[in-house]
Every structure is written in C-alpha cells, then in structure tokens.
Short mmCIF file of C-alpha atoms and ligand atoms in Angstrom, two decimals:
data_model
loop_
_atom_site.label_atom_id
_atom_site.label_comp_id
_atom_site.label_asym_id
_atom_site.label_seq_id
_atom_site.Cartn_x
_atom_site.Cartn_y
_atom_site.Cartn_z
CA UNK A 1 112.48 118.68 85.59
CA UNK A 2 109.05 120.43 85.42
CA UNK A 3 107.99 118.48 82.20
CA UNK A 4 108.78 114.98 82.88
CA UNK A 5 105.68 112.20 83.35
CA UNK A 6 106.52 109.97 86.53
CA UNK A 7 104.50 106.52 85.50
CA UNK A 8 106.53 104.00 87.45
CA UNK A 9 104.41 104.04 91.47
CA UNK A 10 105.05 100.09 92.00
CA UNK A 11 108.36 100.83 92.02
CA UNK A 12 108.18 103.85 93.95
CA UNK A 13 105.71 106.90 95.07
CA UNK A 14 106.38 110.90 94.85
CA UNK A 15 106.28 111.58 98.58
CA UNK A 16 102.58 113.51 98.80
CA UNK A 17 103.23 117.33 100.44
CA UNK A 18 101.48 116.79 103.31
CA UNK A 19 103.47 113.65 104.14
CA UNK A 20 106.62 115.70 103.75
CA UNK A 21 105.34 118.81 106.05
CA UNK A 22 104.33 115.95 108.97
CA UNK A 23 107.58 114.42 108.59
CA UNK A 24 108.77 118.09 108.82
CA UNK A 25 107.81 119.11 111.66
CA UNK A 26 108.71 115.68 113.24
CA UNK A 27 112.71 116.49 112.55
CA UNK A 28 112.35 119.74 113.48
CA UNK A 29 110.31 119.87 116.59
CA UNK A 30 110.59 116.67 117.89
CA UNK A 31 113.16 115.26 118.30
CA UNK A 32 113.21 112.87 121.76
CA UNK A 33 113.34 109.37 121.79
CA UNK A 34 109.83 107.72 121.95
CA UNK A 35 111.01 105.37 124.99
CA UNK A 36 112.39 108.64 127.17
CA UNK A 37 109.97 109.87 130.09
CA UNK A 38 110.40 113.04 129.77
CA UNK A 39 108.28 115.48 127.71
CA UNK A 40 110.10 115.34 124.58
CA UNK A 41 110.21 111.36 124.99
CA UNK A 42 106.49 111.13 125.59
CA UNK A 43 105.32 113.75 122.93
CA UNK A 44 107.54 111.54 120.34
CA UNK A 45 105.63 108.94 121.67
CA UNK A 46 102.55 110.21 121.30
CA UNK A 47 103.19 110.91 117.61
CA UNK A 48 103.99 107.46 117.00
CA UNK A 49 101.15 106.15 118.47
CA UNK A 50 98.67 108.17 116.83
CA UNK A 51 100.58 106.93 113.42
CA UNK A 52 100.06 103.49 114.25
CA UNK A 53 96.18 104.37 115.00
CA UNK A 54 96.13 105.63 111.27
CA UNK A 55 98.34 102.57 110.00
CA UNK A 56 96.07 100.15 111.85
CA UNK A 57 93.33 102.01 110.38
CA UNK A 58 93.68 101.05 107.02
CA UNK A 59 93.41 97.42 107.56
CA UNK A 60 90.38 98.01 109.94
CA UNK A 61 92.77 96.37 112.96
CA UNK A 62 93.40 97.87 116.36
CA UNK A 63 96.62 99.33 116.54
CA UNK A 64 98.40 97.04 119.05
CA UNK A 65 98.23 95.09 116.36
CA UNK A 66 100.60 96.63 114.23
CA UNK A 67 104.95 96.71 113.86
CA UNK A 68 106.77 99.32 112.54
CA UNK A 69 109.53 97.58 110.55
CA UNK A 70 112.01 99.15 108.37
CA UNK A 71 110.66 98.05 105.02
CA UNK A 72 107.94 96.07 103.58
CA UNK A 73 110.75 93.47 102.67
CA UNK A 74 111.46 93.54 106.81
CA UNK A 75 107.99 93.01 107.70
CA UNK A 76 107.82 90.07 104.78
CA UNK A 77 111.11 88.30 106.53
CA UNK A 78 109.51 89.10 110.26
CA UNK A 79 106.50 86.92 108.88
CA UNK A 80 108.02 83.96 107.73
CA UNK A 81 111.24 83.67 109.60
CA UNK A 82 109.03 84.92 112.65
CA UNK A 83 106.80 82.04 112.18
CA UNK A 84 109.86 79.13 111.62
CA UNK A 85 112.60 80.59 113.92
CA UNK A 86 110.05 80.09 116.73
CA UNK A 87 109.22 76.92 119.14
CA UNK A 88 111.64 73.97 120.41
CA UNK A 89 108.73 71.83 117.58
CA UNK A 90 111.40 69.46 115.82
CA UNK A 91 109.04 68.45 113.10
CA UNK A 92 110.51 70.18 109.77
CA UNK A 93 107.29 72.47 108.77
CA UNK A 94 105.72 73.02 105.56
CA UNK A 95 105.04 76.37 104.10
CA UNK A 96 103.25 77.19 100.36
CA UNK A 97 103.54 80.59 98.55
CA UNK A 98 103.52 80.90 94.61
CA UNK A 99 106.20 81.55 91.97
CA UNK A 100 105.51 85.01 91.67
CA UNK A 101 105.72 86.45 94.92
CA UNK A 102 108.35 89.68 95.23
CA UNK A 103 112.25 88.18 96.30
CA UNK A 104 111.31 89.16 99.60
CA UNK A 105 109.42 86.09 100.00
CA UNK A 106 111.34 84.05 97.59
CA UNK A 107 114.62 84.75 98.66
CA UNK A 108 113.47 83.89 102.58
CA UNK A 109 111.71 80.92 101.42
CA UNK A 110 114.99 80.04 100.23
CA UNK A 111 116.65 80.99 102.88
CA UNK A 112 114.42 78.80 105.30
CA UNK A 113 114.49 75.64 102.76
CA UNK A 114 117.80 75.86 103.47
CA UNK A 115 117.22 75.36 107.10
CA UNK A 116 115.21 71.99 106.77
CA UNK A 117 111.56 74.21 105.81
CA UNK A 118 109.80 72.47 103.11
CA UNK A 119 108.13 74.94 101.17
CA UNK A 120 106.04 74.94 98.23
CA UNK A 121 105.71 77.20 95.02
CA UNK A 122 102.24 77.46 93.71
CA UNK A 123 101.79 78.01 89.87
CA UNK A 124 99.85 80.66 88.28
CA UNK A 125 98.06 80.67 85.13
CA UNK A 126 98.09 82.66 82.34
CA UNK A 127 96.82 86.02 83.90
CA UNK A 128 99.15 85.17 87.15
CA UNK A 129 96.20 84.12 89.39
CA UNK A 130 96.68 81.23 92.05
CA UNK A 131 93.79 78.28 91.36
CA UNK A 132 92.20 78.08 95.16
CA UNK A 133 92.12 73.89 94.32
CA UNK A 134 96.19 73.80 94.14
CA UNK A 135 96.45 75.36 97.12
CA UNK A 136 93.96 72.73 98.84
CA UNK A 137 95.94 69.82 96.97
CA UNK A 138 98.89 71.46 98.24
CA UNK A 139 98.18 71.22 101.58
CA UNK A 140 100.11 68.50 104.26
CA UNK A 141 99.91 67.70 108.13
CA UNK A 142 103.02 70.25 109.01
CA UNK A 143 101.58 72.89 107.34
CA UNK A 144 102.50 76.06 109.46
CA UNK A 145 102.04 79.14 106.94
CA UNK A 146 100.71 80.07 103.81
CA UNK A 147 102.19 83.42 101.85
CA UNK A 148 100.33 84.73 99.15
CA UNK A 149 100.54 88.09 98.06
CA UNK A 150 97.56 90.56 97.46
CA UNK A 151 98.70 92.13 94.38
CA UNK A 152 101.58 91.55 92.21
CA UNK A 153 103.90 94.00 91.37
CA UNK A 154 104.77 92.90 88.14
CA UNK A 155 101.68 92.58 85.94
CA UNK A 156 98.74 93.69 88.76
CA UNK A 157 96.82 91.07 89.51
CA UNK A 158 94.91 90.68 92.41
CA UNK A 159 94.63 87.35 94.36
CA UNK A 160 91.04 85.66 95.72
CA UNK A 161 92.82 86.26 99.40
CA UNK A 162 89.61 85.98 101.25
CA UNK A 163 89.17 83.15 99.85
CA UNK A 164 92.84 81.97 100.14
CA UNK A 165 93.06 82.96 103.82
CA UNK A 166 89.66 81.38 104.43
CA UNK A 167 91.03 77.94 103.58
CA UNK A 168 93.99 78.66 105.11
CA UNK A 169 92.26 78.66 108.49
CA UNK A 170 90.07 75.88 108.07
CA UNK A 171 93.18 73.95 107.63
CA UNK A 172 94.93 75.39 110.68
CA UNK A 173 97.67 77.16 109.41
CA UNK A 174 98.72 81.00 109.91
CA UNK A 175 97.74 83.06 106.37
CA UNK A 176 100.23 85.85 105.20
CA UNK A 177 99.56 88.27 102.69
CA UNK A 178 102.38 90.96 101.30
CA UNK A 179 99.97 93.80 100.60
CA UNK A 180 103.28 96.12 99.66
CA UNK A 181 101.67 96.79 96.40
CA UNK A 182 97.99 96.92 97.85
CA UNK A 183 97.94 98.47 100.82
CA UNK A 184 96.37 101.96 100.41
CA UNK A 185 94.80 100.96 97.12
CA UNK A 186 92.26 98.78 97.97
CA UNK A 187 90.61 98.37 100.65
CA UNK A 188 91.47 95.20 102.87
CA UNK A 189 89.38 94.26 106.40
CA UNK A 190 91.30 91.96 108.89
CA UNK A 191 87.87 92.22 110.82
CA UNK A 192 86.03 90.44 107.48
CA UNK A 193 89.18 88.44 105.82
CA UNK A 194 91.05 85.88 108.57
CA UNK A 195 94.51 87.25 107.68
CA UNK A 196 96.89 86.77 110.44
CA UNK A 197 99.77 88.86 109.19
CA UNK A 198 99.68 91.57 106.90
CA UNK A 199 103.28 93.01 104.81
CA UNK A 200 102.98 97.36 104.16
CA UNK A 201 105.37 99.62 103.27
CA UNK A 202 105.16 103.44 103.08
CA UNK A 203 106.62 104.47 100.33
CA UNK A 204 104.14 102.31 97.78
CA UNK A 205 101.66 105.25 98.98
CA UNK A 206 102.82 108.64 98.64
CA UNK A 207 104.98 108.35 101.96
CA UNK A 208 109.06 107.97 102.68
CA UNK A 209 111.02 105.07 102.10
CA UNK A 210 112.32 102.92 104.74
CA UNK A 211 109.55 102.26 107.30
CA UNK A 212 107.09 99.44 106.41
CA UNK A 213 104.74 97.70 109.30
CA UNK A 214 103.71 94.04 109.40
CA UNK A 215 100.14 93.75 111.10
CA UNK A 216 100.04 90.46 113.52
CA UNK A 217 97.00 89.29 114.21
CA UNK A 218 96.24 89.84 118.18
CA UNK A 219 97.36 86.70 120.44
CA UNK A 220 99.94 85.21 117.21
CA UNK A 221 103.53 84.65 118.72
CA UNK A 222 106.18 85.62 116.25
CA UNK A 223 110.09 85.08 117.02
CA UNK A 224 111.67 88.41 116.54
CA UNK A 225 114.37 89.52 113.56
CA UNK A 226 116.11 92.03 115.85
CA UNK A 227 116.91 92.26 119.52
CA UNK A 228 117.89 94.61 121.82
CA UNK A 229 115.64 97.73 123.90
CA UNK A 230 112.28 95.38 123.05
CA UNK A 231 110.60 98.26 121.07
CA UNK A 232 107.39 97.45 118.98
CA UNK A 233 106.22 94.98 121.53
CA UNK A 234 109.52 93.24 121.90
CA UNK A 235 109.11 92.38 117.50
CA UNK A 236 111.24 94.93 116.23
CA UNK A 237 113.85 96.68 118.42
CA UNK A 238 115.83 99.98 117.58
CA UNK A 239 114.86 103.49 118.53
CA UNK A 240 111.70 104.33 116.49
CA UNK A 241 112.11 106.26 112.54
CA UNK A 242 110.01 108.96 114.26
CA UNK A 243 109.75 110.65 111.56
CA UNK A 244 109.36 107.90 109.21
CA UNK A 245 106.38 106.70 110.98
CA UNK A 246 104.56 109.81 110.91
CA UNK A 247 105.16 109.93 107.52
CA UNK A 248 103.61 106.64 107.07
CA UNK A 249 100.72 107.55 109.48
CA UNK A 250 99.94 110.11 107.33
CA UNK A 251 100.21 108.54 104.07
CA UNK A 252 97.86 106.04 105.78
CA UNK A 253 95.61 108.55 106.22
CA UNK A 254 95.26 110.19 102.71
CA UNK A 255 95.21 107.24 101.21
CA UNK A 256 91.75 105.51 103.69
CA UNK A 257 90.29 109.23 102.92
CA UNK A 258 90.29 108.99 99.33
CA UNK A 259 91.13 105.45 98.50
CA UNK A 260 87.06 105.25 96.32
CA UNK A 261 87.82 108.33 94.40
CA UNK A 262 91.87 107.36 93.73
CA UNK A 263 90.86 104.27 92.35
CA UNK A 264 87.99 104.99 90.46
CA UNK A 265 89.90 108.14 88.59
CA UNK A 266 93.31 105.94 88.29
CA UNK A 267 91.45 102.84 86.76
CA UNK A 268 89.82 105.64 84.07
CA UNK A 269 93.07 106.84 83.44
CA UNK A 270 94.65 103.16 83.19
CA UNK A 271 91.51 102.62 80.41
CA UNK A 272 92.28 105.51 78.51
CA UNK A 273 95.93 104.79 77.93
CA UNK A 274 94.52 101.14 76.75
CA UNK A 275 91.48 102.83 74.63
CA UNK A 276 94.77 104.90 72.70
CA UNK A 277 97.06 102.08 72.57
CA UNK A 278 94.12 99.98 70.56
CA UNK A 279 94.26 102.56 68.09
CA UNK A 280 97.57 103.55 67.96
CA UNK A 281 99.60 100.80 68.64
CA UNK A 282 97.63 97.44 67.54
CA UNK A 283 100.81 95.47 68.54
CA UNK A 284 100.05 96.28 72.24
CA UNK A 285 98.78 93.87 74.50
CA UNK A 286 97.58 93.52 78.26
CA UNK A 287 99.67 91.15 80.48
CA UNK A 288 98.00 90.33 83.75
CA UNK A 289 93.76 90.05 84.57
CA UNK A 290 92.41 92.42 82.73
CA UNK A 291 89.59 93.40 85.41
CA UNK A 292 91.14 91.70 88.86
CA UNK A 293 93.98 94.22 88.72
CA UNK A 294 95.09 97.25 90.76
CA UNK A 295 93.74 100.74 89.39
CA UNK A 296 96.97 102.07 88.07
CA UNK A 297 98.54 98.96 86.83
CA UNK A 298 99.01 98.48 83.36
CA UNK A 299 101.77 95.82 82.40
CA UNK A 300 102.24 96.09 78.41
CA UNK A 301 103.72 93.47 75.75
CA UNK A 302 104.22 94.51 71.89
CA UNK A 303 104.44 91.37 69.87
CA UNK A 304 107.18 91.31 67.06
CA UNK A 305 109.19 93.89 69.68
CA UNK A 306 109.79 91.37 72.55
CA UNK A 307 113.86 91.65 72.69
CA UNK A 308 113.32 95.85 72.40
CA UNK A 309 112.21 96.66 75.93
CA UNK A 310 114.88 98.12 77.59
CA UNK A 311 115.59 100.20 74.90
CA UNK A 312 112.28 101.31 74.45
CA UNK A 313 112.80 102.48 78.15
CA UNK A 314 115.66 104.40 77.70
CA UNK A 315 114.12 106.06 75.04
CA UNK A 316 111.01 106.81 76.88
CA UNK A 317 113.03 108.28 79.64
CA UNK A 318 114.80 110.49 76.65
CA UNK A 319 111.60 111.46 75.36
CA UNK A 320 110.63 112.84 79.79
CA UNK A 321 108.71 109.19 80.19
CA UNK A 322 109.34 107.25 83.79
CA UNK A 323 108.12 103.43 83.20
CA UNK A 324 109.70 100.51 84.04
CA UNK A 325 110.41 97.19 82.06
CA UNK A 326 108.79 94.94 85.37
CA UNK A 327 110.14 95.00 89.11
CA UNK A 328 112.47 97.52 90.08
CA UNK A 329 113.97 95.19 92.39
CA UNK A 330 115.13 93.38 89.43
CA UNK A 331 116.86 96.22 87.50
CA UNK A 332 120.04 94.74 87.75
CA UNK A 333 118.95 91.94 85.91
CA UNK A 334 117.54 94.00 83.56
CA UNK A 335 118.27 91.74 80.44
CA UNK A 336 116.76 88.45 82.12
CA UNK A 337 113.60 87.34 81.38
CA UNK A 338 110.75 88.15 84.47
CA UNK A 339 110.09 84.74 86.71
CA UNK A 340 106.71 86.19 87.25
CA UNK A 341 106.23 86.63 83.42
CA UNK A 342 107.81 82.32 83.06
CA UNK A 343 105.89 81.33 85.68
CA UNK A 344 102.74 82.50 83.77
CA UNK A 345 103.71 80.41 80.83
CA UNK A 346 105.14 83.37 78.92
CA UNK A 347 108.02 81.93 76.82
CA UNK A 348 111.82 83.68 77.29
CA UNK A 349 111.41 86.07 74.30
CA UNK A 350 108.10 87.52 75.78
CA UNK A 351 108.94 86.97 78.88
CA UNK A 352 111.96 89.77 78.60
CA UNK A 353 109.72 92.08 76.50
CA UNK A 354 107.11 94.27 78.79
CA UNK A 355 106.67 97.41 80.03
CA UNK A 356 105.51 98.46 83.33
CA UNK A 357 102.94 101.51 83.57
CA UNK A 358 101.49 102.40 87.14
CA UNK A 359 100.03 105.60 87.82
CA UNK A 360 99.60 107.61 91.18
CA UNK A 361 97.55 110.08 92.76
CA UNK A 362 99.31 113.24 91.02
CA UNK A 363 99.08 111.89 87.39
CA UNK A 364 96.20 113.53 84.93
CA UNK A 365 94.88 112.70 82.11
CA UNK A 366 97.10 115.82 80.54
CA UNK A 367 100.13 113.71 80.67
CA UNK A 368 98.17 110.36 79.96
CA UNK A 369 97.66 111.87 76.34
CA UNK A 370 101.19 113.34 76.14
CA UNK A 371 102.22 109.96 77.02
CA UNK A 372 99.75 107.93 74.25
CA UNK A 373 101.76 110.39 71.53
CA UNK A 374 105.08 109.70 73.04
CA UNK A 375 104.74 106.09 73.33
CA UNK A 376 103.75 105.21 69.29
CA UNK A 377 106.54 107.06 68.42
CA UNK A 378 108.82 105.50 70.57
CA UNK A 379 107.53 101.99 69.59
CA UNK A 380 107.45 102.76 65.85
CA UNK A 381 111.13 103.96 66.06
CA UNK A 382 112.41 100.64 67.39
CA UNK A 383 111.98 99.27 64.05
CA UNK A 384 109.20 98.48 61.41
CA UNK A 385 106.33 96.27 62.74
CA UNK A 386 106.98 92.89 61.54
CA UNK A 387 103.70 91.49 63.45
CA UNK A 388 100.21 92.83 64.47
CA UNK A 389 98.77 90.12 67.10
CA UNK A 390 95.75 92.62 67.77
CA UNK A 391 95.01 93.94 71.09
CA UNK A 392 94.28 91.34 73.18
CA UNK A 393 94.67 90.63 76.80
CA UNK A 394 96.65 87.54 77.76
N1 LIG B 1 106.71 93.20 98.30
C1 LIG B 1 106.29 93.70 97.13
C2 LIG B 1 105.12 93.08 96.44
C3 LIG B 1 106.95 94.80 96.56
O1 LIG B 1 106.54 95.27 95.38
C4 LIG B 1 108.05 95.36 97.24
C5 LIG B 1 108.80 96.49 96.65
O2 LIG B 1 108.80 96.70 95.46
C6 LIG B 1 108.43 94.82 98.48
C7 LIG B 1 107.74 93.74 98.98
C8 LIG B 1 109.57 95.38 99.26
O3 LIG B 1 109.22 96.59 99.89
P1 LIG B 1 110.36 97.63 100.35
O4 LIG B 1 110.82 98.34 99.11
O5 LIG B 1 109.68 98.55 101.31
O6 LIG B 1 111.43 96.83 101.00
#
C-alpha cells in the first residue's frame, strides 16, 4: 500500500529499518539465553546490556536502573502495584493520579482501590493540564505515590512534572510518571527532575511492540509482578525478549540522536496542517494546550460535526488516511464519548467528536498537503456545515 499516509504514532510507530536489521540479526545470530554461561549465553547477554545502556540513556539514568518489562502498560502496573503489594505496613495508603491518565493506570488504580488503596483522581482543566495547587490540597499523611503522566495520549498535553515530582518529594512520597507517549520525544533528566519511576514502551518510538522498561530510581524497593528465575534484578522474571530489547535499545538510540531535529521538523509539520485547516476548514478546532503539547500531536474537533467522527475515519482510511478518533486502546468503545475529553469539561456530544493526528519521523510535508486536500473533502462530505465556531483552540 505504497500510497497510503500513516498519521496515527500515539497509537502505534512504523518499526524504523535499522531497528528491524538489529532485531535481525538478534533472531538470527543469537540466539542463547542471556542467563546461560556459555558463549552464546554471555554474547546474548552482552546485547542486552548494551540495550539497557542506550534505554537508560535516554532518561540520563545509569542503566542498573532500568527493567525490561513486556509493555509500557507492565511497567505502569510494576509501579503502582510494586509500590502497594509491598511491606507488612497495615495502614491503608493513599495514592493521587488524574482522570486522564491511559487505563493502565486507571484500571490498576481500580484494581488497588479495590484492595483497601485510597486513591485520588485529580481534575484537569480545559486544555487537560493538572493545577500543581490540587495536587498540594490533595495531599494526606499516608500518601505513598503520586502517578501523573508526562504526556497524554489523547489530546497531547504535556504536564509541569518537574514541578509535580518536585512537590512530590518534599512531601515524601515516591513520584511516577508514564512517559509511554513521551519517552523519545522529549527530552526527560532523572539526574535534574526527582522522578523515582519512569513508564516506556518501545513501540511509541519507531521500535517493536511488546517490550517496555520501567526506570526505578536506584535504592527504591518495588514488590515484583512476576516470579520465577529472578531476571531484571529479581523485578521482572522470564527469559529476556532478546530481540525485543535490542530493538528497543536501538530505537532508544535514534531517537536521543535526533530527538532536537525530530521535534523541531514534526512541530512545523503539526503547524502547517493547522495553518491549512484555518483556511480550509474554519469549523476546525485545537483540543489540548496549544503550545505545552508533544511535536506531532494534533487532537482536532469540528463544531456542528461532533456525532460524525467515526465516520469521518472510515472515510479517511477510504480516501489512504491513518488517524484515529482518540486512544487506540479505546477502539472498542469507539462510539463512547473520551473520559479524557469529559474530564476536561467537554460535554458528551463533543466529547465523542475528535480526531486524533500524530505524526512520526517518516512523515513529510508531501503527504501533510495531500492530507490538508483529503481532509476538507472528507469533512465537507459528511454533510453541509450547519456551524462555523472559528478556529480556536480550546
Ligand atoms: N500509557 C500510555 C500513555 C499509552 O499511550 C499507552 C499505549 O497507548 C500505554 C501506557 C500502554 O503501552 P503498551 O501499548 O506498550 O502496553
């Protein structure tokens, strides 16, 4: 499918070449288990460690201090449940995230509420950013963790998590981030930001699917998900995804080498899809922060054509188009409106109307234009404009 225009990265990435050719290699050459002594067990071994050194690298922390896991939604369950499952401490704890983080978190936090955790669900506001002074208010005596993610996947926004994760300290309590979406993006310094655990997965930058890594702060005791052989320091046992992590060491790499230029050129393209949706589609409007956002993210409403999403999908996928109407991890409830979207005050009908656009490293600004004449169409075809709200970002 030479001619089709892949604009959906938060939901997935097109594994980048080089990835593939490391990953390669990995299944054809070498093949021993990472724990054997013997040649092929240590040269395994050796290829896993230098992935971890690239892994860790991206974060700025030393690589003891990172897991593999099998998914950024494993290293998100190792965080919390690690933290609560842990200790003979009595006391039910306290935990605070906010109401838009991805189900990983939600549906743990859930999961541990129903164990006697008390958690509590921060509100956004209208561009999905978490007010620093609810967190403080929401602080109590038994708080053990705070979750807050770095960047949504929905509608983009970035959190203040320095300054989150600064408070977090001060307080005393352990400060997660899931940087699924952000990781490889942005850059992110556990030497300069106090986070104490850190949620990645691979294939949100150009690498496979199915190996993520949670980066634990040095000297922080977690209880593990998994048992058995006591790989990754006793966190995470199972024979090593070799190949997987190679994969992700590499995709570590590329990304660190050219995370300045990949941002700067994906946030141009992100403004030129916005500069030709003022003019061609004055309907459009920007969900999310319109500057504290990832570089590729654009998260779209049309007002009048709330209800029309999904079909405006499908006919963007006719017409070659890969977008997505929000998380991909909520496809099967296509039709419902987006929690993120009601938690930032959206109302139902809007709230089921959007359209996610994320670009990635192998998008130009040759399909960018293709797209800005594809999407009009598409939008004008639903049905005549009943509304113009202007462009605006809300
Ligand atoms: N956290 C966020 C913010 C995500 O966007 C995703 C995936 O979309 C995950 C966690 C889960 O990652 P994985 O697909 O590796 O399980």
């Amino acid at each position: 499918m030479p001619d089709r225009i892949y604009f959906d990265h938060s939901a997935t990435t097109p594994v980048d070449p080089r990835v593939a050719f490391s990953m390669k290699l990995v299944n054809l050459e070498t093949f021993g288990n990472p724990s054997s002594l013997h040649f092929e067990g240590r040269q395994a071994r050796e290829l896993v460690e230098r992935a971890r050194g690239q892994v860790a690298e991206l974060l700025r922390a030393s690589s003891r201090e990172i897991v593999f896991t099998a998914s950024g939604t494993e290293a998100d369950n190792l965080a919390l449940l690690g933290v609560f499952c842990r200790g003979s401490d009595k006391t039910p704890g306290h935990m605070i995230t906010s109401a838009i983080e991805h189900p990983a978190i939600i549906e743990t936090c859930r999961s541990l509420e129903q164990n006697g955790i008390q958690v509590t669900y921060l509100g956004v506001d209208e561009y999905g950013l978490v007010d620093p002074d609810d967190l403080g208010r929401a602080f109590r005596p038994n708080t053990r963790l705070v979750s807050i993610m770095a960047a949504n996947n929905v509608v983009g926004t970035l959190q203040p998590i320095g300054e989150l994760a600064r408070m977090t300290k001060e307080r005393g309590a352990l400060f997660h981030t899931d940087a699924v979406q952000y990781a490889g993006k942005l850059a992110l310094d556990v030497t300069q930001v106090p986070l104490d655990m850190v949620s990645m997965s691979a294939h949100k930058l150009h690498g496979p699917k199915g190996i993520g890594a949670l980066y634990v702060r040095r000297g922080l005791q977690l209880q593990p998900l998994v048992f058995g052989g006591g790989q990754e320091h006793g966190l995470r046992s199972a024979t090593e995804n070799v190949a997987g992590i190679v994969g992700f060491g590499k995709a570590a790499q590329l990304a660190a080498t050219n995370m300045a230029d990949d941002a700067a050129r994906l946030a141009q393209l992100r403004y030129r899809i916005l500069e030709g949706l003022q003019e061609a589609l004055p309907q459009a409007y920007l969900i999310g922060h319109p500057s504290k956002r990832l570089p590729g993210h654009l998260c779209l409403g049309f007002s009048g054509q709330e209800g029309e999403s999904i079909r405006l999908l499908l006919s963007l996928d006719q017409a070659g188009v890969a977008i997505s109407s929000g998380s991909a991890c909520s496809a099967h409830k296509a039709s419902e409106p987006s929690y993120v979207l009601l938690a930032m005050g959206f109302d139902p009908i809007r709230a089921r109307g959007t359209l996610r656009v994320t670009l990635g490293r192998f998008n130009t600004a040759v399909e960018v234009d293709r797209f800005l004449e594809i999407l009009p169409q598409a939008v004008n075809a639903l049905r005549p404009v009943a509304s113009y709200a202007g462009f605006v970002h809300r």
